[in-house]
Amino acid sequence: MNTNLSIRHLRAFAEVAYCGSFTQAASRLHLTQSSLTATIKQLEQSVGLILFDRTTRRVLLTLQGEQFRPVAEKLISDFDTAIGDLQAIAGQQQGQVAIAASPSTISRLLPPVIDDYRQQYPDIAISLRDDSAGQIEQRVLDNDVDFGIGANHSGHPELNYQPVLSDRYGVVVPAAHPFMGESSIQWQQLIQEELLFLSADTGIRAQLNQFRQAGQLLLSDQKAILEVSNPAGLAALIRQGIGISVLPALAASTESFKELRFIPLIEPLMRREVCLVSRKGRSLSPAASTLLSLAREHFISMPLPPYLESITPEHPANSSTTPTA
Amino acid sequence: MNTNLSIRHLRAFAEVAYCGSFTQAASRLHLTQSSLTATIKQLEQSVGLILFDRTTRRVLLTLQGEQFRPVAEKLISDFDTAIGDLQAIAGQQQGQVAIAASPSTISRLLPPVIDDYRQQYPDIAISLRDDSAGQIEQRVLDNDVDFGIGANHSGHPELNYQPVLSDRYGVVVPAAHPFMGESSIQWQQLIQEELLFLSADTGIRAQLNQFRQAGQLLLSDQKAILEVSNPAGLAALIRQGIGISVLPALAASTESFKELRFIPLIEPLMRREVCLVSRKGRSLSPAASTLLSLAREHFISMPLPPYLESITPEHPANSSTTPTA
DNA sequence: TTCATTTATCGTTTTAAACTATTAATTAAT
DNA sequence: ATTAATTAATAGTTTAAAACGATAAATGAA
């Protein structure tokens, strides 16, 4: 249709209209006058209309040129702001990042990362979605978030998992509990204990189920399962002396567990890996990419609770959760 | 700023987004795939952002690409409609013409012209401004109208005058007047008559003043001048027998003068020229230009009242109003 | 008139866009 | 697993467009 016309022609038109002179406009556009003349000529011929009445002394808009001027100026301005917005996103002057992560990750790991990032890029909106393990992967798959942070992943073929932290399982006991003095506990010692669980859809519970199914630990003679949907509630029950629980060190290090004791489990020593989860084959926005790198850096260097260790990219551990002898 | 980017890049982007394939989009744009790839690459590099995640099998918009898509589509559409509107004006599918003319011109000369034009270009808006002689020229100078039609022009250096009609002066008398039987009247015969005038700013009155100043006719011993601002009022006074008036044939041929007699003046035989008035060195819009030509044609061939003659472009009369022996 | 200035035009150079052919990668089918 | 088919990326070339420089024609001012 008007394939031969372009923003270039509009810029030329607007500048000549503004200057009332080809020579002057050409200089402002860093062009030669002859080139500008040719451009305006093209525009006029494409449109079939004289836009300027010119003598060597003065260049005036025709009636139609006058009418077209505001239209052209708006087109140019719209174009420039649209491109400018894109460039701003690229330059991270604006934009947004959305992350899905577990509650414990958000409260224990992310605050210093976010704080750091905010200071560098105060105009990027950040959205933290508090989701359970399975939901995190779904969020990433659905493009609801830029990336996720979570453990107990399902190894989805369309997702990329980059391990960042190794998180040790342990028991959480109240101050009065017999385990209190121990520095480590064997899984067998748990058999007689009342065990409290987080609801099935949380990563921790899913992990324990997996072990039970694998028969590595006999929990089948347990009483009816008592489960709580959120970690804070679980902590309250433990404080009450109702039972004890098995949790990863990360989850047990939140504020709710302050008065409780975390004792690492051995035989087998068991870990889960906290991974950065992103979509395979899809690029991250600059903002997301920066935040992800920053998170990785922080995770390597940040002070961590006991039994939580960072995994450096140079020594990538096996990406699936594994018991270690 | 974004001088290197253009509508072309947006079209390419939008088409690839639509097709989800470079090859297919290229074919729809009548380009080769390699060229299109290069164009998208340019766009992405200019904004510093990946817009598509591509594998050889599928091309998907990134989050930012998704956000940019509606913006780009709107820019393209705005651009195309803007250019399209201009082309429509050029092709006279739409647009407007504004004309300034004297009341008598509008009521006596223009109706058939307008009628004809309307049938050919029903979508062009036409605006007729009813102005007196001096105002007509000002309207044209101010670019309020595309062109004007009027007599008694001042010969303004920035205006072009193209004579189209020669309009003879005569006296207008009521049915009972002694002049009634005459086929012509000499200017001297008017000396004893009560003369009624149109107000000073109308062209007719200005013309008569000019003659009085030139001393060619002694009107100085007249009674106090009685003037009326509009021709219809003047006609009423004449019908009442209050006096008679000197008018060009055109003005005297309007409906208001139906029951009055127009008798041409001789010695000297005097004419004024009705001209098409346009701005010097400024081009007319296609719509205005067509209407102006049409008017000229009509004026040549239309049935005219007695003592009103068309002036053909081949025999241009002297452009200023002149007494003719 | 003459002079300075400005737009239009011509021929040339340079840059950008388009093409052709090929490579590398991915998916589907064997 | 291997092959075949399809697709995007790349390299090299051709073509078209844009920009340039120099000059002519036109205009308004001195």
XYZ file of C-alpha atoms (C1' of nucleotides) in Angstrom:
710
model
C 0.000 0.000 0.000
C 2.128 2.909 1.243
C 5.068 0.623 1.511
C 7.335 3.181 -0.051
C 6.581 5.786 2.545
C 8.149 5.813 5.922
C 8.694 7.653 9.147
C 11.647 9.248 7.416
C 9.313 11.123 5.108
C 7.223 12.319 8.015
C 10.278 13.542 9.876
C 11.368 15.436 6.806
C 7.914 16.910 6.353
C 7.601 17.955 9.982
C 11.017 19.548 10.040
C 10.454 21.550 6.872
C 7.069 22.636 8.196
C 8.747 23.713 11.407
C 11.651 25.543 9.798
C 9.839 26.953 6.816
C 13.006 26.258 4.901
C 14.529 23.261 3.181
C 18.071 24.376 3.795
C 17.564 24.966 7.476
C 15.573 21.792 7.986
C 18.209 19.815 6.122
C 20.878 21.102 8.429
C 18.844 20.233 11.497
C 18.298 16.740 10.111
C 21.973 16.412 9.232
C 21.158 16.000 5.567
C 21.925 17.932 2.481
C 19.259 20.183 1.105
C 19.074 18.235 -2.115
C 18.399 15.009 -0.290
C 15.650 16.614 1.714
C 14.085 18.084 -1.390
C 14.014 14.621 -2.914
C 12.408 13.144 0.187
C 9.636 15.715 0.287
C 9.105 15.222 -3.399
C 8.675 11.505 -2.823
C 6.150 12.123 -0.104
C 4.189 14.531 -2.244
C 4.200 12.202 -5.195
C 3.191 9.177 -3.164
C 0.324 11.050 -1.677
C -0.550 12.896 -4.869
C -0.672 16.212 -3.125
C 1.438 19.333 -2.882
C 2.260 19.825 0.778
C 4.392 22.947 0.497
C 4.195 25.997 -1.710
C 7.765 27.012 -2.236
C 9.534 29.935 -3.726
C 13.220 30.395 -3.241
C 12.366 32.911 -0.583
C 9.775 31.128 1.498
C 8.285 27.702 2.042
C 4.692 27.618 3.176
C 2.374 24.760 3.974
C -0.567 24.302 1.670
C -3.986 23.942 3.222
C -3.593 20.167 3.109
C -0.095 20.383 4.445
C -1.408 22.434 7.325
C -4.000 19.779 8.026
C -1.479 16.998 7.798
C 1.089 18.586 10.036
C -0.416 17.711 13.447
C -1.180 14.217 12.180
C 2.387 13.695 11.072
C 3.779 15.083 14.298
C 1.622 12.749 16.323
C 2.695 9.771 14.233
C 6.345 10.609 14.749
C 5.896 11.164 18.438
C 3.955 7.931 18.886
C 6.578 6.043 16.989
C 9.428 7.494 18.992
C 7.819 6.920 22.343
C 6.951 3.350 21.434
C 10.519 2.599 20.449
C 11.759 4.590 23.405
C 9.683 2.497 25.764
C 11.150 -0.653 24.314
C 14.648 0.702 24.710
C 13.872 1.702 28.251
C 12.820 -1.850 28.988
C 16.009 -3.081 27.408
C 18.026 -0.606 29.436
C 16.080 -1.596 32.519
C 14.918 1.910 33.165
C 11.524 0.373 33.355
C 9.795 -2.949 33.162
C 8.828 -5.627 35.605
C 9.992 -8.940 36.906
C 7.748 -11.576 38.344
C 9.093 -14.474 40.404
C 7.345 -17.460 41.851
C 8.929 -18.963 44.952
C 8.122 -20.863 48.090
C 7.209 -18.885 51.187
C 10.448 -19.842 52.905
C 12.494 -18.752 49.925
C 10.733 -15.437 49.838
C 11.180 -14.742 53.502
C 14.627 -16.208 54.015
C 16.519 -15.915 50.770
C 15.091 -13.168 48.643
C 14.995 -10.075 50.842
C 18.698 -9.168 50.490
C 18.574 -9.916 46.754
C 15.542 -7.729 46.221
C 17.021 -4.983 48.338
C 20.189 -4.971 46.292
C 18.322 -5.041 42.993
C 15.935 -2.283 44.016
C 18.795 0.033 44.732
C 20.289 -0.552 41.313
C 16.994 -0.488 39.377
C 14.434 1.416 41.388
C 12.021 1.712 38.466
C 11.565 -1.967 37.803
C 8.423 -3.358 39.321
C 8.971 -6.644 41.141
C 6.284 -9.158 41.811
C 6.897 -12.068 44.181
C 4.390 -14.893 43.974
C 4.173 -17.071 47.016
C 3.511 -20.505 45.549
C 4.014 -24.121 46.548
C 6.460 -26.317 44.668
C 4.179 -27.702 41.969
C 2.601 -24.342 41.350
C 5.965 -22.714 40.855
C 6.704 -24.859 37.837
C 3.245 -24.260 36.447
C 3.654 -20.526 36.832
C 6.839 -20.650 34.833
C 5.291 -22.872 32.181
C 2.294 -20.562 31.867
C 4.533 -17.533 31.462
C 2.943 -15.985 34.520
C 6.377 -15.291 35.932
C 9.806 -14.683 34.506
C 11.342 -17.447 36.567
C 10.774 -19.473 39.688
C 12.797 -20.590 42.683
C 11.902 -23.867 44.208
C 12.884 -27.360 45.192
C 11.346 -30.750 44.530
C 10.950 -30.115 40.897
C 9.390 -32.598 38.571
C 12.044 -32.369 35.886
C 9.660 -31.000 33.279
C 11.132 -31.245 29.767
C 10.289 -27.636 28.922
C 11.957 -26.259 32.024
C 15.498 -25.437 32.938
C 16.676 -26.102 36.464
C 19.723 -24.454 37.847
C 20.585 -25.667 41.361
C 21.694 -22.926 43.708
C 21.312 -24.268 47.216
C 21.587 -27.618 48.865
C 19.126 -27.899 51.691
C 19.503 -30.548 54.359
C 16.587 -32.290 55.975
C 16.322 -32.410 59.735
C 13.861 -32.769 62.529
C 12.342 -29.827 64.278
C 11.704 -30.380 67.934
C 10.417 -28.285 70.852
C 12.737 -27.249 73.671
C 11.465 -29.951 76.024
C 11.908 -32.834 73.598
C 14.224 -35.773 74.369
C 16.124 -35.198 71.089
C 17.103 -31.784 72.364
C 20.683 -32.594 73.314
C 21.516 -34.544 70.129
C 23.619 -33.066 67.332
C 22.129 -35.429 64.765
C 19.262 -37.865 64.512
C 18.875 -41.034 62.514
C 15.762 -41.518 60.426
C 15.009 -44.716 62.372
C 14.722 -42.775 65.594
C 11.669 -41.082 64.149
C 9.580 -44.200 63.977
C 8.157 -43.846 67.455
C 7.596 -40.116 67.128
C 4.437 -38.271 66.317
C 5.251 -36.690 62.963
C 3.539 -33.600 61.674
C 3.484 -32.840 57.995
C 2.948 -29.954 55.720
C 0.003 -30.467 53.384
C 0.552 -32.613 50.349
C 0.996 -29.853 47.843
C 3.979 -28.342 49.587
C 7.346 -29.441 48.427
C 8.530 -30.790 51.708
C 5.622 -33.142 52.180
C 5.841 -34.323 48.596
C 9.474 -35.174 49.190
C 8.745 -37.196 52.291
C 5.977 -39.063 50.486
C 8.471 -39.927 47.835
C 10.770 -41.466 50.408
C 8.001 -43.350 52.021
C 6.931 -44.802 48.694
C 10.507 -45.794 47.981
C 10.429 -47.777 51.189
C 13.619 -46.225 52.428
C 11.911 -45.244 55.594
C 9.067 -47.125 57.185
C 6.461 -44.655 58.116
C 3.596 -46.971 57.401
C 3.016 -47.787 61.051
C 2.539 -44.174 61.875
C -0.655 -42.878 63.379
C -3.102 -41.121 61.150
C -1.318 -38.323 59.446
C -1.628 -34.878 60.955
C -0.905 -32.243 58.403
C -0.852 -28.491 58.375
C -0.968 -26.328 55.323
C 1.454 -23.652 56.343
C 4.809 -23.698 58.095
C 3.853 -21.169 60.764
C 0.942 -23.342 61.851
C 3.168 -26.352 61.918
C 5.596 -24.530 64.166
C 2.806 -23.659 66.556
C 1.800 -27.308 66.861
C 5.360 -28.331 67.551
C 5.750 -25.638 70.203
C 2.593 -27.005 71.787
C 4.329 -30.374 72.093
C 1.889 -32.207 69.805
C 4.652 -33.674 67.754
C 7.786 -33.051 65.779
C 8.361 -32.595 62.066
C 10.828 -33.234 59.316
C 11.723 -30.178 57.365
C 14.485 -28.845 55.195
C 16.794 -26.460 56.997
C 15.541 -23.554 54.913
C 11.940 -23.960 55.979
C 12.979 -24.486 59.577
C 15.008 -21.312 59.640
C 12.106 -18.927 59.325
C 10.956 -16.704 62.118
C 8.168 -19.086 63.188
C 10.698 -21.719 64.175
C 12.849 -19.421 66.284
C 12.204 -21.164 69.620
C 12.458 -24.659 68.152
C 15.530 -26.780 67.591
C 16.585 -28.051 64.164
C 18.594 -31.276 64.268
C 19.973 -32.666 61.027
C 18.953 -36.141 59.964
C 21.562 -38.759 59.058
C 21.587 -42.277 57.724
C 20.765 -41.397 55.113
C 21.842 -37.824 55.025
C 19.240 -36.256 52.783
C 19.159 -33.059 50.805
C 16.940 -31.279 48.408
C 18.118 -28.779 45.903
C 16.730 -25.328 45.538
C 16.787 -24.438 41.862
C 16.233 -21.445 39.683
C 13.528 -22.545 37.283
C 13.110 -20.993 33.873
C 11.521 -21.906 30.546
C 13.722 -23.818 28.203
C 14.375 -22.045 24.916
C 12.779 -18.797 25.964
C 14.819 -15.756 26.654
C 14.560 -13.771 29.836
C 13.887 -10.073 29.825
C 16.945 -7.993 30.652
C 15.430 -7.093 33.991
C 14.681 -10.724 34.818
C 18.053 -11.844 33.635
C 19.830 -9.321 35.837
C 17.770 -10.226 38.843
C 18.413 -13.902 38.267
C 22.164 -13.372 38.104
C 22.035 -11.223 41.183
C 20.122 -13.905 43.027
C 22.689 -16.483 42.022
C 25.523 -14.289 43.274
C 23.794 -13.644 46.557
C 23.055 -17.297 47.082
C 26.706 -18.117 46.734
C 27.949 -15.490 49.134
C 25.123 -14.848 51.532
C 25.304 -15.992 55.158
C 23.185 -19.118 55.376
C 21.538 -20.968 58.225
C 23.275 -24.183 59.267
C 22.801 -27.131 56.940
C 21.989 -24.954 53.965
C 24.832 -24.716 51.466
C 25.269 -22.865 48.251
C 26.000 -24.710 45.030
C 28.432 -22.939 42.780
C 27.842 -23.098 39.025
C 31.297 -24.635 38.685
C 30.234 -27.655 40.708
C 26.756 -28.310 39.572
C 25.232 -31.071 41.668
C 22.935 -33.661 40.235
C 19.839 -31.793 39.392
C 17.303 -34.116 41.002
C 16.837 -34.505 44.708
C 18.917 -37.416 45.865
C 19.700 -39.124 49.104
C 23.370 -39.161 49.808
C 25.107 -41.844 51.780
C 17.338 9.050 17.927
C 15.648 6.021 16.332
C 16.389 7.356 12.912
C 17.443 3.983 11.651
C 14.135 2.375 12.506
C 11.118 2.694 10.351
C 7.603 1.570 9.639
C 9.175 -1.171 7.554
C 10.557 -2.768 10.698
C 7.195 -2.601 12.384
C 5.477 -4.199 9.424
C 8.006 -6.986 9.463
C 7.596 -7.462 13.180
C 3.810 -7.511 13.029
C 3.756 -9.973 10.166
C 6.153 -12.397 11.821
C 4.161 -12.128 15.031
C 1.016 -12.879 13.070
C 2.425 -15.797 11.089
C 4.661 -17.256 13.764
C 7.065 -17.982 10.954
C 9.717 -16.031 9.120
C 9.285 -17.956 5.900
C 5.533 -17.502 5.785
C 5.668 -13.860 6.800
C 8.324 -13.202 4.190
C 6.114 -14.643 1.498
C 3.175 -12.522 2.602
C 5.380 -9.449 2.557
C 6.781 -10.400 -0.838
C 10.266 -10.628 0.564
C 12.773 -13.373 0.952
C 13.135 -15.012 4.309
C 16.712 -13.879 4.650
C 15.784 -10.266 4.135
C 13.074 -10.488 6.726
C 15.436 -12.123 9.187
C 17.826 -9.232 8.709
C 15.078 -6.679 9.246
C 13.913 -8.251 12.501
C 17.489 -8.472 13.618
C 17.912 -4.759 12.997
C 14.834 -3.990 14.998
C 15.946 -6.152 17.884
C 19.414 -4.677 17.894
C 18.137 -1.129 17.741
C 15.878 -1.590 20.744
C 18.326 -3.893 22.472
C 15.717 -6.506 23.101
C 14.900 -9.984 21.837
C 11.384 -9.840 20.430
C 11.062 -13.414 19.233
C 12.291 -16.688 20.654
C 12.956 -18.766 17.602
C 13.814 -22.333 16.922
C 13.767 -23.650 13.414
C 10.423 -25.155 14.262
C 8.548 -22.325 15.888
C 8.758 -18.588 16.374
C 7.264 -17.225 19.553
C 6.979 -13.710 20.859
C 8.934 -12.975 24.011
C 7.126 -11.286 26.852
C 8.324 -7.915 25.587
C 7.431 -8.822 22.041
C 3.950 -9.688 23.209
C 3.692 -6.309 24.881
C 4.990 -4.503 21.851
C 2.745 -6.222 19.343
C -0.452 -4.175 19.878
C 1.611 -0.996 20.001
C 3.282 -1.786 16.696
C 0.002 -2.723 15.076
C -1.544 0.537 16.155
C 1.396 2.526 14.834
C 1.140 0.821 11.468
C -2.572 1.308 11.293
C -2.338 4.971 12.278
C 0.326 5.550 9.719
C -1.621 3.885 6.948
C -4.852 5.670 7.675
C -3.091 9.025 7.858
C -1.480 8.503 4.485
C -4.694 7.032 3.152
C -6.620 10.116 4.204
C -4.170 12.322 2.388
C -4.455 10.227 -0.727
C -8.214 10.358 -0.494
C -8.056 14.132 -0.383
C -5.786 14.075 -3.397
C -8.226 11.807 -5.185
C -11.062 14.033 -4.044
C -12.870 11.220 -2.387
C -13.145 13.611 0.487
C -12.054 17.042 1.526
C -13.602 20.438 1.537
C -13.698 23.632 -0.424
C -14.444 27.014 1.031
C -15.381 29.977 -1.151
C -15.998 33.604 -0.268
C -18.326 35.508 -2.574
C -20.787 38.384 -2.657
C -24.434 37.656 -1.862
C -25.473 38.260 -5.445
C -22.800 35.924 -6.739
C -23.893 33.229 -4.365
C -27.548 33.520 -5.243
C -27.288 34.223 -8.952
C -24.120 32.564 -10.226
C -23.068 29.767 -7.969
C -26.139 27.532 -7.612
C -25.753 25.728 -10.959
C -21.999 25.381 -10.417
C -22.432 23.912 -6.973
C -25.150 21.613 -8.193
C -22.962 20.265 -10.937
C -19.974 19.829 -8.651
C -22.003 18.138 -5.959
C -23.137 15.500 -8.380
C -19.595 14.729 -9.412
C -18.054 14.864 -5.932
C -20.752 14.247 -3.361
C -18.245 13.719 -0.558
C -16.581 17.084 -0.755
C -17.871 19.514 1.813
C -18.511 22.945 0.366
C -18.616 26.106 2.386
C -19.897 29.352 0.875
C -19.052 32.515 2.763
C -21.281 35.464 2.094
C -18.893 38.400 2.264
C -18.649 41.895 0.909
C -15.987 42.868 -1.596
C -13.219 43.892 0.780
C -13.823 40.980 3.059
C -13.556 38.526 0.200
C -9.985 39.495 -0.445
C -9.136 39.336 3.232
C -10.636 35.878 3.471
C -8.417 34.691 0.683
C -5.343 36.349 2.160
C -6.022 34.785 5.554
C -6.393 31.354 4.012
C -9.901 31.137 5.399
C -11.153 30.110 1.989
C -9.676 28.340 -0.998
C -10.644 31.146 -3.328
C -13.024 34.049 -3.648
C -15.329 35.466 -6.266
C -15.806 39.188 -6.298
C -15.567 42.475 -8.098
C -14.093 45.837 -7.161
C -10.880 44.341 -6.109
C -8.047 46.375 -4.711
C -5.326 44.745 -6.817
C -3.525 43.319 -3.854
C -0.005 42.187 -4.770
C -0.388 38.801 -3.126
C -3.599 37.997 -4.939
C -4.388 36.654 -8.353
C -7.404 37.993 -10.159
C -8.930 36.100 -12.993
C -11.820 38.004 -14.626
C -14.785 35.854 -15.514
C -17.713 38.180 -15.947
C -18.209 41.705 -17.132
C -20.979 43.347 -15.204
C -22.630 46.481 -16.530
C -23.825 49.273 -14.304
C -27.352 50.524 -14.665
C -30.127 52.264 -12.772
C -32.826 50.400 -10.972
C -36.159 52.146 -11.046
C -39.658 51.369 -9.802
C -42.492 50.656 -12.287
C -43.931 54.181 -11.961
C -40.682 56.040 -12.614
C -40.291 58.419 -15.579
C -37.234 56.498 -16.797
C -39.439 53.446 -17.216
C -39.749 53.615 -20.995
C -36.066 54.294 -21.703
C -33.728 51.601 -23.004
C -30.689 53.400 -21.629
C -29.920 56.259 -19.329
C -27.033 58.721 -19.320
C -25.180 59.346 -16.076
C -26.055 63.033 -16.302
C -29.750 62.247 -16.097
C -29.179 61.001 -12.579
C -28.193 64.366 -11.191
C -31.733 65.357 -10.244
C -32.641 61.961 -8.905
C -32.711 60.759 -5.349
C -29.985 58.100 -5.343
C -29.914 55.293 -2.871
C -26.675 53.500 -2.119
C -25.498 50.289 -0.673
C -23.357 50.792 2.439
C -19.769 51.771 1.955
C -18.248 48.386 2.488
C -20.146 46.747 -0.320
C -18.409 46.617 -3.628
C -21.010 48.543 -5.547
C -20.935 51.574 -3.305
C -17.142 51.590 -3.193
C -17.135 51.669 -6.951
C -19.468 54.640 -7.134
C -17.391 56.531 -4.571
C -14.380 55.970 -6.725
C -16.109 57.651 -9.642
C -17.262 60.562 -7.597
C -13.714 61.148 -6.383
C -12.491 61.053 -9.959
C -14.937 63.908 -10.709
C -16.265 62.115 -13.690
C -19.747 62.492 -12.386
C -20.909 65.343 -10.236
C -22.784 63.866 -7.390
C -21.621 66.495 -4.939
C -24.860 68.503 -5.078
C -26.845 65.503 -4.058
C -28.884 65.448 -0.928
C -27.524 63.685 2.125
C -26.703 60.191 1.176
C -29.219 57.478 1.973
C -27.610 54.104 2.190
C -28.756 50.632 2.932
C -26.576 47.754 3.932
C -28.214 45.010 1.985
C -29.568 44.740 -1.520
C -32.967 43.413 -0.464
C -33.543 46.464 1.723
C -32.459 48.727 -1.065
C -34.983 47.111 -3.381
C -37.734 47.676 -0.853
C -36.911 51.395 -0.691
C -36.970 51.672 -4.442
C -40.296 49.849 -4.685
C -41.614 52.362 -2.166
C -40.698 55.154 -4.585
C -38.156 56.758 -2.241
C -35.537 56.876 -4.908
C -33.591 54.944 -7.503
C -30.190 53.316 -7.383
C -27.187 52.516 -9.476
C -26.241 48.878 -9.418
C -24.376 46.353 -11.480
C -26.637 44.096 -13.495
C -25.703 41.083 -11.397
C -26.889 42.628 -8.163
C -30.027 43.923 -9.829
C -30.922 40.521 -11.162
C -31.609 38.885 -7.828
C -35.051 37.921 -6.682
C -35.518 41.095 -4.623
C -35.453 43.253 -7.754
C -37.995 41.219 -9.654
C -40.623 43.979 -9.909
C -38.119 46.732 -10.641
C -36.660 47.766 -13.947
C -32.932 47.707 -14.718
C -31.844 50.242 -17.324
C -28.219 50.261 -18.426
C -26.191 53.420 -17.975
C -24.284 54.942 -20.882
C -21.911 57.835 -21.389
C -19.811 56.485 -20.082
C -20.779 52.891 -20.360
C -19.362 51.403 -17.174
C -18.518 47.898 -16.152
C -16.996 46.090 -13.310
C -15.342 42.765 -13.553
C -16.193 39.791 -11.478
C -13.007 37.881 -10.777
C -11.941 34.632 -9.319
C -9.564 35.615 -6.542
C -6.853 33.301 -5.313
C -3.558 33.631 -3.471
C -0.572 34.258 -5.605
C 2.021 31.525 -5.430
C -0.115 29.198 -3.411
C -1.483 26.060 -4.901
C -5.110 25.135 -4.744
C -6.238 21.833 -3.366
C -7.413 19.408 -6.044
C -10.975 19.823 -4.870
C -10.754 23.611 -4.982
C -8.986 23.544 -8.278
C -11.683 21.404 -9.847
C -14.445 23.577 -8.480
C -12.722 26.680 -9.736
C -12.407 25.272 -13.235
C -15.983 24.175 -13.182
C -17.086 27.631 -12.123
C -15.117 29.159 -14.967
C -16.733 26.831 -17.472
C -20.183 27.568 -16.160
C -19.634 31.304 -16.224
C -18.713 31.094 -19.859
C -21.697 29.047 -20.922
C -24.426 29.811 -18.413
C -27.503 31.860 -19.356
C -26.879 35.289 -17.927
C -29.140 38.249 -17.167
C -28.978 41.093 -19.681
C -25.866 43.274 -19.443
C -23.849 40.582 -17.778
C -21.302 38.991 -20.069
C -18.803 36.256 -19.635
C -15.133 36.897 -20.219
C -13.299 34.027 -21.848
C -9.772 33.279 -20.696
C -8.648 33.739 -24.306
C -9.688 37.386 -24.222
C -8.727 38.560 -20.794
C -9.950 42.094 -20.229
C -7.979 44.576 -18.227
C -8.118 43.296 -14.748
C -9.130 46.476 -12.978
C -12.541 48.067 -13.275
C -12.456 50.651 -16.016
C -14.868 53.022 -17.642
C -15.224 52.310 -21.312
C -16.126 54.920 -23.833
C 20.209 46.279 -12.009
C 23.059 43.284 -9.011
C 23.775 40.376 -5.115
C 22.775 37.028 -1.802
C 20.035 33.367 -0.749
C 17.206 29.424 -1.585
C 15.069 25.600 -4.025
C 15.388 22.327 -7.910
C 18.074 19.355 -10.744
C 21.858 16.456 -12.383
C 25.342 13.004 -11.950
C 27.982 10.409 -8.587
C 29.002 7.991 -4.376
C 27.665 5.544 -0.597
C 24.663 2.978 2.112
C 21.019 -0.057 2.886
C 17.948 -3.399 1.350
C 16.892 -7.362 -1.236
C 18.204 -11.570 -3.414
C 20.569 -16.411 -4.016
C 22.757 -20.142 -2.148
C 24.195 -22.526 1.750
C 24.607 -24.038 6.597
C 22.904 -25.496 10.997
C 19.263 -26.895 13.744
C 14.958 -29.048 14.845
C 11.062 -32.028 14.316
C 8.642 -35.833 12.289
C 8.880 -40.126 10.022
C 11.128 -44.216 8.911
C 18.768 -44.197 15.605
C 18.725 -42.500 11.292
C 16.812 -40.012 7.698
C 14.111 -36.598 5.469
C 11.927 -32.340 5.494
C 11.492 -27.921 7.103
C 13.060 -23.682 9.026
C 15.958 -19.795 10.656
C 20.609 -17.937 10.335
C 24.574 -16.632 7.620
C 27.610 -15.259 3.766
C 28.255 -13.148 -0.448
C 26.280 -10.573 -4.278
C 23.202 -7.587 -6.699
C 20.147 -3.971 -6.850
C 17.820 -0.095 -5.345
C 17.555 3.857 -2.510
C 19.404 7.467 -0.093
C 22.779 10.937 0.528
C 26.100 13.842 -1.429
C 28.387 17.685 -4.212
C 28.091 20.940 -7.710
C 25.292 23.809 -10.442
C 21.330 26.130 -12.451
C 17.151 28.799 -11.905
C 14.388 31.712 -9.231
C 13.285 35.118 -5.890
C 13.514 39.125 -2.994
C 16.499 42.818 -1.143
C 19.904 46.366 -1.701
